[in-house]
PDB file of C-alpha atoms in Angstrom:
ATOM      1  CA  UNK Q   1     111.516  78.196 117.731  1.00  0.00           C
ATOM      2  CA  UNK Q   2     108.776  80.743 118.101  1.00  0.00           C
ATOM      3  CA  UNK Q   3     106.338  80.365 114.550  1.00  0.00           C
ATOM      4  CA  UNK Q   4     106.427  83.911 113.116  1.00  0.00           C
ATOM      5  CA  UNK Q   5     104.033  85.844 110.861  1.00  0.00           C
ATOM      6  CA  UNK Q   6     105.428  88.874 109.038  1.00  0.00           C
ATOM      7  CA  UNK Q   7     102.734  91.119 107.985  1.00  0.00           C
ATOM      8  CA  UNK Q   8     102.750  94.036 105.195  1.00  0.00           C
ATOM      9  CA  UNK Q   9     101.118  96.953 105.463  1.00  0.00           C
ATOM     10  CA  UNK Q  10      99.198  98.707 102.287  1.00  0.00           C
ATOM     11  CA  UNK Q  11      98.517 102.261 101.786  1.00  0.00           C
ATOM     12  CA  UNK Q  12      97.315 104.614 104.364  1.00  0.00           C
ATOM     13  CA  UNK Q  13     100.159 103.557 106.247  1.00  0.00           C
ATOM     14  CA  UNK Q  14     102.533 105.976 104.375  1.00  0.00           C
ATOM     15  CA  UNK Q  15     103.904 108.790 106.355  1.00  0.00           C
ATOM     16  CA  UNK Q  16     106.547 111.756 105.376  1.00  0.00           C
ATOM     17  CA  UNK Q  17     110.329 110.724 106.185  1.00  0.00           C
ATOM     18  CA  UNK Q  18     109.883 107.144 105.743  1.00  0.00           C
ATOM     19  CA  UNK Q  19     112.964 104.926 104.767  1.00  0.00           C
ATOM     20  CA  UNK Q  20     115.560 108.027 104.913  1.00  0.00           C
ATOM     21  CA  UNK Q  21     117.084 106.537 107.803  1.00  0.00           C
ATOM     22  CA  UNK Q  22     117.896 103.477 106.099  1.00  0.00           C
ATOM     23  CA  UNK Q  23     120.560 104.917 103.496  1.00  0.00           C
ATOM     24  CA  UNK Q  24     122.610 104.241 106.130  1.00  0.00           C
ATOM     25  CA  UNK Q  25     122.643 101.084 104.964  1.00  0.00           C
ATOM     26  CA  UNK Q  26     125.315 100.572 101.678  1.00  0.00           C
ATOM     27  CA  UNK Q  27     122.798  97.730 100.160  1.00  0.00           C
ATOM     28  CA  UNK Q  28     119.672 100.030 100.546  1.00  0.00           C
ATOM     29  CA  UNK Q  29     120.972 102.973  98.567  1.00  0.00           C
ATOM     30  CA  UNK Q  30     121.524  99.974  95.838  1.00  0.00           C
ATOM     31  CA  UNK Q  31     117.796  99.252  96.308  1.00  0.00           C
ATOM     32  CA  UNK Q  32     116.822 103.259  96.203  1.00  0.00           C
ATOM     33  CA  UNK Q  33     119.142 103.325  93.084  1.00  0.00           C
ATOM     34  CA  UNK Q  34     117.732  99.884  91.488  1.00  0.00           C
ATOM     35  CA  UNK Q  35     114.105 102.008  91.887  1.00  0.00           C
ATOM     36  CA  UNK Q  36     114.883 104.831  90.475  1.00  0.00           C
ATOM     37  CA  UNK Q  37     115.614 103.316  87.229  1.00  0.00           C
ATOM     38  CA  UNK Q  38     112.504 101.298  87.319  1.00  0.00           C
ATOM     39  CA  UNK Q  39     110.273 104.160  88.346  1.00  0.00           C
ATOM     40  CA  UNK Q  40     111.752 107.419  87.052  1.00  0.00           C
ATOM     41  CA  UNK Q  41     111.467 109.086  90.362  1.00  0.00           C
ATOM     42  CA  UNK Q  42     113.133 109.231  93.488  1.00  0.00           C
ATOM     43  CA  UNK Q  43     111.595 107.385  96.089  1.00  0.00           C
ATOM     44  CA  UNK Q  44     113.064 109.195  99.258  1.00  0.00           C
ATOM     45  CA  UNK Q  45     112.841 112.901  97.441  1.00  0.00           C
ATOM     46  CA  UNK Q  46     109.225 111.557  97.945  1.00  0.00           C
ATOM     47  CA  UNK Q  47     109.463 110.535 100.989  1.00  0.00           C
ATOM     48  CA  UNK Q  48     110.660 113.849 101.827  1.00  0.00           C
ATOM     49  CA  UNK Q  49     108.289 116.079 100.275  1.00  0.00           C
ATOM     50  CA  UNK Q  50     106.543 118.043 102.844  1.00  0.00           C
ATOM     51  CA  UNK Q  51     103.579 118.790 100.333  1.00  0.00           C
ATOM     52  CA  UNK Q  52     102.755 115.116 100.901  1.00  0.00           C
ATOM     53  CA  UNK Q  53     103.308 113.563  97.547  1.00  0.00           C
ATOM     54  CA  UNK Q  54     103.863 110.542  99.359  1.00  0.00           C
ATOM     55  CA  UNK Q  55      99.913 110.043  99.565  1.00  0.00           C
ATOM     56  CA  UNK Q  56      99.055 110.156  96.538  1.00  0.00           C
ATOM     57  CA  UNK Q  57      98.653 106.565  94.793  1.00  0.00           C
ATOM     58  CA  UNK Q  58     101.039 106.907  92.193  1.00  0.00           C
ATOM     59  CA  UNK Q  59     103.764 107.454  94.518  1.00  0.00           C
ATOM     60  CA  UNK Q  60     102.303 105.651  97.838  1.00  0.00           C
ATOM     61  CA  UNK Q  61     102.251 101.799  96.374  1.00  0.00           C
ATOM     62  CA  UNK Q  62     105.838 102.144  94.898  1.00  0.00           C
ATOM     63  CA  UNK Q  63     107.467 103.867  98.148  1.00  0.00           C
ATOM     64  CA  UNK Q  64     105.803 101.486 100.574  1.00  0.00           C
ATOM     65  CA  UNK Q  65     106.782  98.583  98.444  1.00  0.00           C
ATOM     66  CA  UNK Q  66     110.131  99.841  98.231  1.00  0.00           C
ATOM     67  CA  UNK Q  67     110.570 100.884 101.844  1.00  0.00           C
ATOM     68  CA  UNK Q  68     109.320  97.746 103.230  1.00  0.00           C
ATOM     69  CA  UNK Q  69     111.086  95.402 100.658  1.00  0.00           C
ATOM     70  CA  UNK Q  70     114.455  96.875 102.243  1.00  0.00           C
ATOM     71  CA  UNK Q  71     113.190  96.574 105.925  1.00  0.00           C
ATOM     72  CA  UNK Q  72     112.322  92.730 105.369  1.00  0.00           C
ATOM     73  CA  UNK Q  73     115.679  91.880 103.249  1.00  0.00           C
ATOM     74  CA  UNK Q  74     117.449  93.308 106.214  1.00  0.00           C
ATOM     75  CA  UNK Q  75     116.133  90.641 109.049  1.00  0.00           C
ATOM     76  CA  UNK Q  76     116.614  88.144 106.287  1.00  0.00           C
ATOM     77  CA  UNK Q  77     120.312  89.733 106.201  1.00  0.00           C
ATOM     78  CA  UNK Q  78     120.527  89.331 109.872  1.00  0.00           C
ATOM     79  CA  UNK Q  79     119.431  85.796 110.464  1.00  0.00           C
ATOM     80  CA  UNK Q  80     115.490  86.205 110.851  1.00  0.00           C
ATOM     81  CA  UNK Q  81     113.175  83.900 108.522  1.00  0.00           C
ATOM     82  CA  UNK Q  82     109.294  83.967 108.936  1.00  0.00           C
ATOM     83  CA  UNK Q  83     107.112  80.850 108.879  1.00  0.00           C
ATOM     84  CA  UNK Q  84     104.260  82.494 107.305  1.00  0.00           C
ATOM     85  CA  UNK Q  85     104.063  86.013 105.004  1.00  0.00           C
ATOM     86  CA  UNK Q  86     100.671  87.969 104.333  1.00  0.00           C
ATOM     87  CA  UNK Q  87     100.108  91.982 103.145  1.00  0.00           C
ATOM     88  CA  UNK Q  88      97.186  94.502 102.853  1.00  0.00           C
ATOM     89  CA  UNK Q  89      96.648  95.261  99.650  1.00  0.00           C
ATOM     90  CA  UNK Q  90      99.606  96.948  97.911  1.00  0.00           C
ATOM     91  CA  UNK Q  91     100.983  94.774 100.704  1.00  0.00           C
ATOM     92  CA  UNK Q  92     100.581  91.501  99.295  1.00  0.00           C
ATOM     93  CA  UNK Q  93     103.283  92.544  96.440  1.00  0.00           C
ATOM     94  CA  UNK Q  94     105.869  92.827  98.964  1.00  0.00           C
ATOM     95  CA  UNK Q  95     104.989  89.540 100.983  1.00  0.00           C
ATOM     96  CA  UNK Q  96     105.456  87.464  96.974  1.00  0.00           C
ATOM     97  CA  UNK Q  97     108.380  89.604  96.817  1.00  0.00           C
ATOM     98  CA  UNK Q  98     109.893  88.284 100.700  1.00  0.00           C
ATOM     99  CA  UNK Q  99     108.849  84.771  99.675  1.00  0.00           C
ATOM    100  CA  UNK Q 100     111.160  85.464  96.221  1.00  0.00           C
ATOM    101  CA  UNK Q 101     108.259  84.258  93.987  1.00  0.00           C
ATOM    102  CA  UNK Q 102     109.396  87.519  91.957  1.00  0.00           C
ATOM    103  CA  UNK Q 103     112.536  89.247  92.303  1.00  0.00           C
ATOM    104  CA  UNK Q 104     112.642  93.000  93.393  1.00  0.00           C
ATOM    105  CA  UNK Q 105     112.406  94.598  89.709  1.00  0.00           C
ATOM    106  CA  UNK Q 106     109.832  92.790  88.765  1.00  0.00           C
ATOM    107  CA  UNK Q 107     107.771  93.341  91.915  1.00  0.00           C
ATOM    108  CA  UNK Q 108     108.316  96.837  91.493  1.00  0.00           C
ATOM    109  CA  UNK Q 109     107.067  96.869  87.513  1.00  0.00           C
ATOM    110  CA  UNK Q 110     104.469  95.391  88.861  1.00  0.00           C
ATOM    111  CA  UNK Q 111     103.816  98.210  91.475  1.00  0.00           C
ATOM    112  CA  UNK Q 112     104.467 101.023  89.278  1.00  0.00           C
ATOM    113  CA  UNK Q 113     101.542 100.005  86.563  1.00  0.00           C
ATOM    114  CA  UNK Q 114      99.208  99.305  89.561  1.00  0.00           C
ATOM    115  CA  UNK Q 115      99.828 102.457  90.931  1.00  0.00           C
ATOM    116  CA  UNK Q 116      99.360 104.483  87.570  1.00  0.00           C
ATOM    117  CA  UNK Q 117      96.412 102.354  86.683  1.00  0.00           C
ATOM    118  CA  UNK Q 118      94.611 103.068  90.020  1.00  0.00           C
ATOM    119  CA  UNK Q 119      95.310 106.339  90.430  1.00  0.00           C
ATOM    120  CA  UNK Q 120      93.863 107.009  87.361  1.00  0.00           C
ATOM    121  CA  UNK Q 121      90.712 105.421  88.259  1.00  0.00           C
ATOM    122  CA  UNK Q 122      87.915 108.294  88.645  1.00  0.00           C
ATOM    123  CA  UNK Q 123      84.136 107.910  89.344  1.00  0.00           C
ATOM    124  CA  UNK Q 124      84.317 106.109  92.674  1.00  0.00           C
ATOM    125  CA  UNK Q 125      84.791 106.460  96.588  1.00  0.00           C
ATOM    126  CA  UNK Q 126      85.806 104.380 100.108  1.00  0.00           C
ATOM    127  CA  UNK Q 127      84.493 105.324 103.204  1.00  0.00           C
ATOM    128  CA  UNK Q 128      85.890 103.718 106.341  1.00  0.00           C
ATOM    129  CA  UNK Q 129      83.183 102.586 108.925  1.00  0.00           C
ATOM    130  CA  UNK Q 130      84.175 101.907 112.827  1.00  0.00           C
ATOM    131  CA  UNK Q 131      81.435 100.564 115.190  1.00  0.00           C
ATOM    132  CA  UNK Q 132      78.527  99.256 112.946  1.00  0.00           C
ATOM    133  CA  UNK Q 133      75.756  96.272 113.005  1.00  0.00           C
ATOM    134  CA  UNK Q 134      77.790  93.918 110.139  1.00  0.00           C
ATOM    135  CA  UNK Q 135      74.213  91.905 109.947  1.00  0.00           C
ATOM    136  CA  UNK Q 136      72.649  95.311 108.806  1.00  0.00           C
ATOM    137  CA  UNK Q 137      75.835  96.502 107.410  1.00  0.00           C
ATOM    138  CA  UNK Q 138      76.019  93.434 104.639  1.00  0.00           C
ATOM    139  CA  UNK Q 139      71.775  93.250 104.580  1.00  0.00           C
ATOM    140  CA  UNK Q 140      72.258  97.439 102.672  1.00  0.00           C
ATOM    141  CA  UNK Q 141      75.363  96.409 100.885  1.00  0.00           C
ATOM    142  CA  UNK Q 142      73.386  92.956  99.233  1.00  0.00           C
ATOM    143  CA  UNK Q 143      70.614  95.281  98.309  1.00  0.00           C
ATOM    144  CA  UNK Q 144      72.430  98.448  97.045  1.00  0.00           C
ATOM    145  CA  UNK Q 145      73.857  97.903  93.698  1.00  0.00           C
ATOM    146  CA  UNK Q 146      77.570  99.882  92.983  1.00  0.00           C
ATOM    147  CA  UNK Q 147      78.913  99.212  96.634  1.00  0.00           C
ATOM    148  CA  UNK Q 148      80.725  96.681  98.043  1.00  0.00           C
ATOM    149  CA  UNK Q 149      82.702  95.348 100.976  1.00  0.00           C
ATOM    150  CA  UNK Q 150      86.309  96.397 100.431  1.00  0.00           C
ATOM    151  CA  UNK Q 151      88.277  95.870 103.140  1.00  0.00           C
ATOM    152  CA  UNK Q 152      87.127  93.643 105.992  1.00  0.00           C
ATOM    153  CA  UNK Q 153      89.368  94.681 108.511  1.00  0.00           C
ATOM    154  CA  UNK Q 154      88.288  93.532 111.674  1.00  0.00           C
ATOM    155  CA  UNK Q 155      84.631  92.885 112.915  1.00  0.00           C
ATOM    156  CA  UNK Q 156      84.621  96.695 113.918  1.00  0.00           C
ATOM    157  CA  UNK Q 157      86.197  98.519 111.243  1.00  0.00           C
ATOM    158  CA  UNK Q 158      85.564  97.865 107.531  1.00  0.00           C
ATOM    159  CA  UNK Q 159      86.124  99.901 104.209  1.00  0.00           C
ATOM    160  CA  UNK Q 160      83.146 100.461 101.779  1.00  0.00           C
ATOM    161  CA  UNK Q 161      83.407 101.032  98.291  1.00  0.00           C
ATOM    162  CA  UNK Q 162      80.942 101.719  95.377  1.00  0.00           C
ATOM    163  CA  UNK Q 163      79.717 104.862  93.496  1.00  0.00           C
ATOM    164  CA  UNK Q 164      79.038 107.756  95.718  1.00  0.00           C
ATOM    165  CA  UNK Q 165      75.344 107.798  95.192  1.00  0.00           C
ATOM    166  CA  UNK Q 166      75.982 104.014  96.639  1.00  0.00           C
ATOM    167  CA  UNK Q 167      77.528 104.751  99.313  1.00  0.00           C
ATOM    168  CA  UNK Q 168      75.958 107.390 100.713  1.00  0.00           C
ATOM    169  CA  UNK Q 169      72.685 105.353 100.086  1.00  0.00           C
ATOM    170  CA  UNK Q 170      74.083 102.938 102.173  1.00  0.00           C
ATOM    171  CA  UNK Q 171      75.384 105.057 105.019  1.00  0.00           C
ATOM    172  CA  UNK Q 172      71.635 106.500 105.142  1.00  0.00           C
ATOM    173  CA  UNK Q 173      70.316 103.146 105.913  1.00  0.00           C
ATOM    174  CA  UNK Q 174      72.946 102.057 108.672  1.00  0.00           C
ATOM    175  CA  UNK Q 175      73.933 103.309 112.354  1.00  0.00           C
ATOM    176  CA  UNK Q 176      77.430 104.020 112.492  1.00  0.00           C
ATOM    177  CA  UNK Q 177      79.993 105.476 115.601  1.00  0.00           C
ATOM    178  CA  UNK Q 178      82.495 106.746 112.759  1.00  0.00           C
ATOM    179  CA  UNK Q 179      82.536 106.863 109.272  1.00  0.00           C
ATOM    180  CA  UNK Q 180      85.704 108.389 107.463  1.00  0.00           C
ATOM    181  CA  UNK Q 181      85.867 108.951 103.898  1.00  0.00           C
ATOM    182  CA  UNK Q 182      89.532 107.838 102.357  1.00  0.00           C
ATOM    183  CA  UNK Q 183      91.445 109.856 100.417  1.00  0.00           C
ATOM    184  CA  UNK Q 184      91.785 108.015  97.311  1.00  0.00           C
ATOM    185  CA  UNK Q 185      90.969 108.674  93.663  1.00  0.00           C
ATOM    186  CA  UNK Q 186      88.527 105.715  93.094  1.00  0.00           C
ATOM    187  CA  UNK Q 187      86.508 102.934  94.345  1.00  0.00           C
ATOM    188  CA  UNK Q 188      89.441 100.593  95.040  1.00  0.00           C
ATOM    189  CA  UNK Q 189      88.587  96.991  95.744  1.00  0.00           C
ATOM    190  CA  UNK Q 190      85.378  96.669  93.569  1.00  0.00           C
ATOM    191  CA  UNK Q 191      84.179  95.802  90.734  1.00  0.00           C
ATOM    192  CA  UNK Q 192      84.301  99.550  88.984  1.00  0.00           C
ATOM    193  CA  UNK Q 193      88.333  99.107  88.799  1.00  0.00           C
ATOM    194  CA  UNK Q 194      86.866  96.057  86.435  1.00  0.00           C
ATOM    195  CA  UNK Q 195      88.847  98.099  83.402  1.00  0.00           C
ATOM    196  CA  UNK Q 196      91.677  98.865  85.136  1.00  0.00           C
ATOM    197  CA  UNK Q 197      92.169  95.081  86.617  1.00  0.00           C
ATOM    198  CA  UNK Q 198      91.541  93.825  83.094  1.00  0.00           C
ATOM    199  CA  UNK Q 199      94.427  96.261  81.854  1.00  0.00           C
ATOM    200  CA  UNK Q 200      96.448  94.772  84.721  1.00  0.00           C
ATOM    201  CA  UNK Q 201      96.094  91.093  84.278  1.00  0.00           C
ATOM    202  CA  UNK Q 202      97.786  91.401  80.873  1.00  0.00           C
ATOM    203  CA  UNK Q 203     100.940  93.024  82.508  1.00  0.00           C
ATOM    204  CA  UNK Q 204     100.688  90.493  85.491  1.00  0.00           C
ATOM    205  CA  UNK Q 205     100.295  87.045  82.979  1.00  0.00           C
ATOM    206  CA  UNK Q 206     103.400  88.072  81.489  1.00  0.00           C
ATOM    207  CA  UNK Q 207     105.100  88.156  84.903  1.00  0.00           C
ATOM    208  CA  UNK Q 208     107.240  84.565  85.619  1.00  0.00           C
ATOM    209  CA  UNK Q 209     106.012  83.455  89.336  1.00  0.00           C
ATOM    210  CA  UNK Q 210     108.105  81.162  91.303  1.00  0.00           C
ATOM    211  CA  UNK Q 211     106.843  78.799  94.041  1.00  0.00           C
ATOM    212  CA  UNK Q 212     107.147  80.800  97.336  1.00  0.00           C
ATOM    213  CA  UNK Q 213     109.832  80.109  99.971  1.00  0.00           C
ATOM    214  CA  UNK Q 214     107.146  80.804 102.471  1.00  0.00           C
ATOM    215  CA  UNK Q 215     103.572  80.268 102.959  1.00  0.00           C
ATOM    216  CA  UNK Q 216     101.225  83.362 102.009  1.00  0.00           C
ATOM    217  CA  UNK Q 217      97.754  83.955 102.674  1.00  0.00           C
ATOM    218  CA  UNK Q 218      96.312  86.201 100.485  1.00  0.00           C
ATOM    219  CA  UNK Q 219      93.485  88.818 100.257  1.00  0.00           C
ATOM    220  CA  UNK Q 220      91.126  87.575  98.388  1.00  0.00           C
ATOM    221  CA  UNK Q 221      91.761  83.670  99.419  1.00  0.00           C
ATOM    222  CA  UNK Q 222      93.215  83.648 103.000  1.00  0.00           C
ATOM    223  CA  UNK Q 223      94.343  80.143 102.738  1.00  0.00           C
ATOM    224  CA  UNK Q 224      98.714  79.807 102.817  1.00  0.00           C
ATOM    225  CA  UNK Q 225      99.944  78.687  99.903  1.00  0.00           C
ATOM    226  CA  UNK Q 226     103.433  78.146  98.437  1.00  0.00           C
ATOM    227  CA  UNK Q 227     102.120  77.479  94.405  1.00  0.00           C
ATOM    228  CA  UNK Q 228     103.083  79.630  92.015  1.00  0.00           C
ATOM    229  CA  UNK Q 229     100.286  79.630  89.953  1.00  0.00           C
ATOM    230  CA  UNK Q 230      97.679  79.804  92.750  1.00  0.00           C
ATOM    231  CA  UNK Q 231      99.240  82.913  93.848  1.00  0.00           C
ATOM    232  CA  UNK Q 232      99.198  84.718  90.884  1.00  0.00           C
ATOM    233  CA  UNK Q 233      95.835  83.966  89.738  1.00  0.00           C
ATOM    234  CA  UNK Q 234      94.959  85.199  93.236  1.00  0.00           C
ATOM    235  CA  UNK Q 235      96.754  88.144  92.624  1.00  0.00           C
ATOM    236  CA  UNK Q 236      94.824  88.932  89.470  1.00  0.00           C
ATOM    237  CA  UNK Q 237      91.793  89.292  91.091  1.00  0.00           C
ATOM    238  CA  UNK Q 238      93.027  91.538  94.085  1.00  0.00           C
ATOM    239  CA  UNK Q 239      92.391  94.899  92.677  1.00  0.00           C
ATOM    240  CA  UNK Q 240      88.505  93.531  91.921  1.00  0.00           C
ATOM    241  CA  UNK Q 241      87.982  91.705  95.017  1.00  0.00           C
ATOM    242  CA  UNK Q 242      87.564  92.736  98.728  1.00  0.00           C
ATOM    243  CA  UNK Q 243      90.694  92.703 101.176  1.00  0.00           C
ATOM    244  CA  UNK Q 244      89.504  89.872 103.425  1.00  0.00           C
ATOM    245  CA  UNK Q 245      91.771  90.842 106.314  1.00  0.00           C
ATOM    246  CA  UNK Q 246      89.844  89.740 109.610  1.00  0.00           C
ATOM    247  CA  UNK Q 247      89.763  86.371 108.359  1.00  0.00           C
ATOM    248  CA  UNK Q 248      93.951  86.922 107.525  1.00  0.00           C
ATOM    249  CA  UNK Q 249      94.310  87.891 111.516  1.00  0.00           C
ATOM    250  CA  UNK Q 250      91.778  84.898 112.774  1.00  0.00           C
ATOM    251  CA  UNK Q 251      93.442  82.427 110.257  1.00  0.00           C
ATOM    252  CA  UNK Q 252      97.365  82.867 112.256  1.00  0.00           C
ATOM    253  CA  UNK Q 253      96.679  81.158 115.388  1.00  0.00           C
ATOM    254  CA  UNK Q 254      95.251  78.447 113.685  1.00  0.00           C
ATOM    255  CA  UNK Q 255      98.552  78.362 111.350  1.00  0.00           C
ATOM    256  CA  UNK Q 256     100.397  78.158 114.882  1.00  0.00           C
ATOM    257  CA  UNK Q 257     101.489  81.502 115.039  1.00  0.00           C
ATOM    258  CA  UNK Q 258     102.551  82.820 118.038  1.00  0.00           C
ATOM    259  CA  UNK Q 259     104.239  86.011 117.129  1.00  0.00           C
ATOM    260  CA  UNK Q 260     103.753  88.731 113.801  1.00  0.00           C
ATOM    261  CA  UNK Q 261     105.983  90.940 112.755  1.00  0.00           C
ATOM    262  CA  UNK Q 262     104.405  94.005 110.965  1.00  0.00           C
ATOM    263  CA  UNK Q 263     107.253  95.607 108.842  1.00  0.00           C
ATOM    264  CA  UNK Q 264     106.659  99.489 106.988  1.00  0.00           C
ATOM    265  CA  UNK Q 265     105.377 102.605 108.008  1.00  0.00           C
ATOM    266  CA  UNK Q 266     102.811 102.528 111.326  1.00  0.00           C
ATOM    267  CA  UNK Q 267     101.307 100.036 113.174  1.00  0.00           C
ATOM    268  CA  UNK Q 268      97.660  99.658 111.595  1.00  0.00           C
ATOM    269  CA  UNK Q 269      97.793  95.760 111.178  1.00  0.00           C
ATOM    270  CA  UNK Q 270      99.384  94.598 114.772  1.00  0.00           C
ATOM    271  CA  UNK Q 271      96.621  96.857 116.031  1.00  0.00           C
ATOM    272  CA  UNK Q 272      93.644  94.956 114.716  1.00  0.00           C
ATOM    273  CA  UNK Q 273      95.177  91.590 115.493  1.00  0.00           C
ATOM    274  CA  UNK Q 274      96.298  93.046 119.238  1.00  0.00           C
ATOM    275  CA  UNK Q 275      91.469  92.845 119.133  1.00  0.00           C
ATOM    276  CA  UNK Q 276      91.343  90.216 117.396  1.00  0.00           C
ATOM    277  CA  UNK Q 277      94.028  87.747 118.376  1.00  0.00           C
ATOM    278  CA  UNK Q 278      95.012  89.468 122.219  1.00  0.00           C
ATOM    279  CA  UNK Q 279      97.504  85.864 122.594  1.00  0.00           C
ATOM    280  CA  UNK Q 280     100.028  86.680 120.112  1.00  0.00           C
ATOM    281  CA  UNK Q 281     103.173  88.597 120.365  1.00  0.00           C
ATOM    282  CA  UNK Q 282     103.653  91.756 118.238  1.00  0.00           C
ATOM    283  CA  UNK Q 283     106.611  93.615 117.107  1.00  0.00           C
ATOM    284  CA  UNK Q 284     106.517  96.590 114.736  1.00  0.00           C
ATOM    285  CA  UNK Q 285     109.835  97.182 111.966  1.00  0.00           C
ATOM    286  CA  UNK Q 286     109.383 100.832 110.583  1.00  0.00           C
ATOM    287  CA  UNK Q 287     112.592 102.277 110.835  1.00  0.00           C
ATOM    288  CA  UNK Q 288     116.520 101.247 111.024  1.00  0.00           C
ATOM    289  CA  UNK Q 289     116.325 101.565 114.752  1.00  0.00           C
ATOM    290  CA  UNK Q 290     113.492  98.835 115.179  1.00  0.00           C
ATOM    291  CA  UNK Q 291     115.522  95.927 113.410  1.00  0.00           C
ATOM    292  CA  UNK Q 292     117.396  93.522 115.259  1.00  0.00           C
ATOM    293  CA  UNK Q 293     121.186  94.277 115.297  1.00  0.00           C
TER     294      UNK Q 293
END
């Protein structure tokens, strides 16, 4: 039996027309119903909006989470089970939600407050760097105060986030091939969302967490685990801390994994592990056609 990783990606992996195919599944338009009563909104007249409302944060966490939910209960439907379970960012909600340490409403609560709460979050910005020195990369970030490492991708593409006096500070002081400022409304992944993570952790304590099925290595600790409480308290600090994601992709072949599974929108994730970790199989699940009959 081939040891499987299925991987969840986070947002920036949104894209128009995502998850329409699937109503033609009967137990996804349950799931698109079961969201519109948590949300108030329609996730696939979002979807569908050609003015892109599908990017912004409010409606990007809940639709991904929603999409990819459905896309993962379907392999489960049809006989697939993964040995291990990690997810970017937003990502992570969906990977607890796979391993049934929540069930789907409450995942989705979840989602909706973190959505409002961060797209509400002003003062702040990310800026995507591709070919850098890290040494001198993390030398500016230690000595620049309001800017941090968000997202540690891979060892050649990493997210900063900070202040924007910090970070342009610190792309003054650093060579760089590419650097590509997100479109997001704050500096997600740092210590400014310290109000908003506060406001979260309340909503989150109250939150019942089951031991996972399945093993999950998480952002901010990427160690598997299948304890409930470790998870959550994990989880709390997720919105603070940085996305620790190369050490995710280096941490599956030493897990045993010999194939991942990304399932959602895109194929961001398989394609830093493809660098990183060039042994393992990879499959993508975005769309009906992609899942196993």
């Amino acid at each position: 039996m081939t040891k499987t990783a299925w991987l969840f990606p986070g947002q920036g992996s949104q894209a128009i027309g995502m998850g329409v195919d699937l109503l033609d599944l009967p137990f996804a338009k349950v799931k698109f119903d079961q969201a519109r009563q948590v949300l108030g909104w329609d996730v696939l007249e979002i979807c569908q909006s050609q003015d892109d409302k599908v990017s912004r944060t409010l409606y990007t966490q809940p639709c991904l989470y929603v999409v990819e939910s459905i896309l993962a209960d379907v392999l489960i439907e049809r006989g697939n089970i993964p040995n291990l379970l990690a997810g970017h960012s937003l990502g992570e909600f969906v990977a607890l939600y796979v391993s049934r340490v929540f069930d789907f409403d409450a995942g989705l609560r979840l989602v909706k407050r973190r959505a409002e709460l961060m797209d509400s979050a002003f003062g702040g910005t990310m800026v995507a760097l591709i070919g850098f020195n890290r040494e001198q990369l993390e030398q500016q970030i230690e000595t620049t105060p309001d800017v941090v490492l968000a997202n540690d991708n891979s060892p050649n593409q990493v997210v900063i986030s900070g202040t924007p006096e910090a970070v342009e500070s610190v792309l003054a002081q650093i060579k760089v091939k590419r650097a590509v400022p997100l479109k997001v409304s704050g500096a997600f992944h740092s210590p400014l969302l310290a109000e908003a993570a506060a406001e979260f952790q309340e909503v989150l304590q109250a939150v019942p967490f089951a031991n996972a099925l399945f093993p999950v290595l998480s952002n901010v600790e990427p160690v598997p685990t299948v304890e409930a409480e470790v998870l959550k308290n994990r989880l709390e600090r997720q919105m603070t801390g940085s996305v620790r994601w190369r050490e995710i992709s280096m941490q599956l072949p030493v897990e045993g994994i010999e194939r991942v599974v990304e399932i959602g929108p895109g194929n961001v994730l398989t394609g830093l592990i493809k660098r990183m970790c060039p042994n393992l199989e990879l499959q993508n699940v975005g769309k009906l056609a992609d899942l196993p009959s």
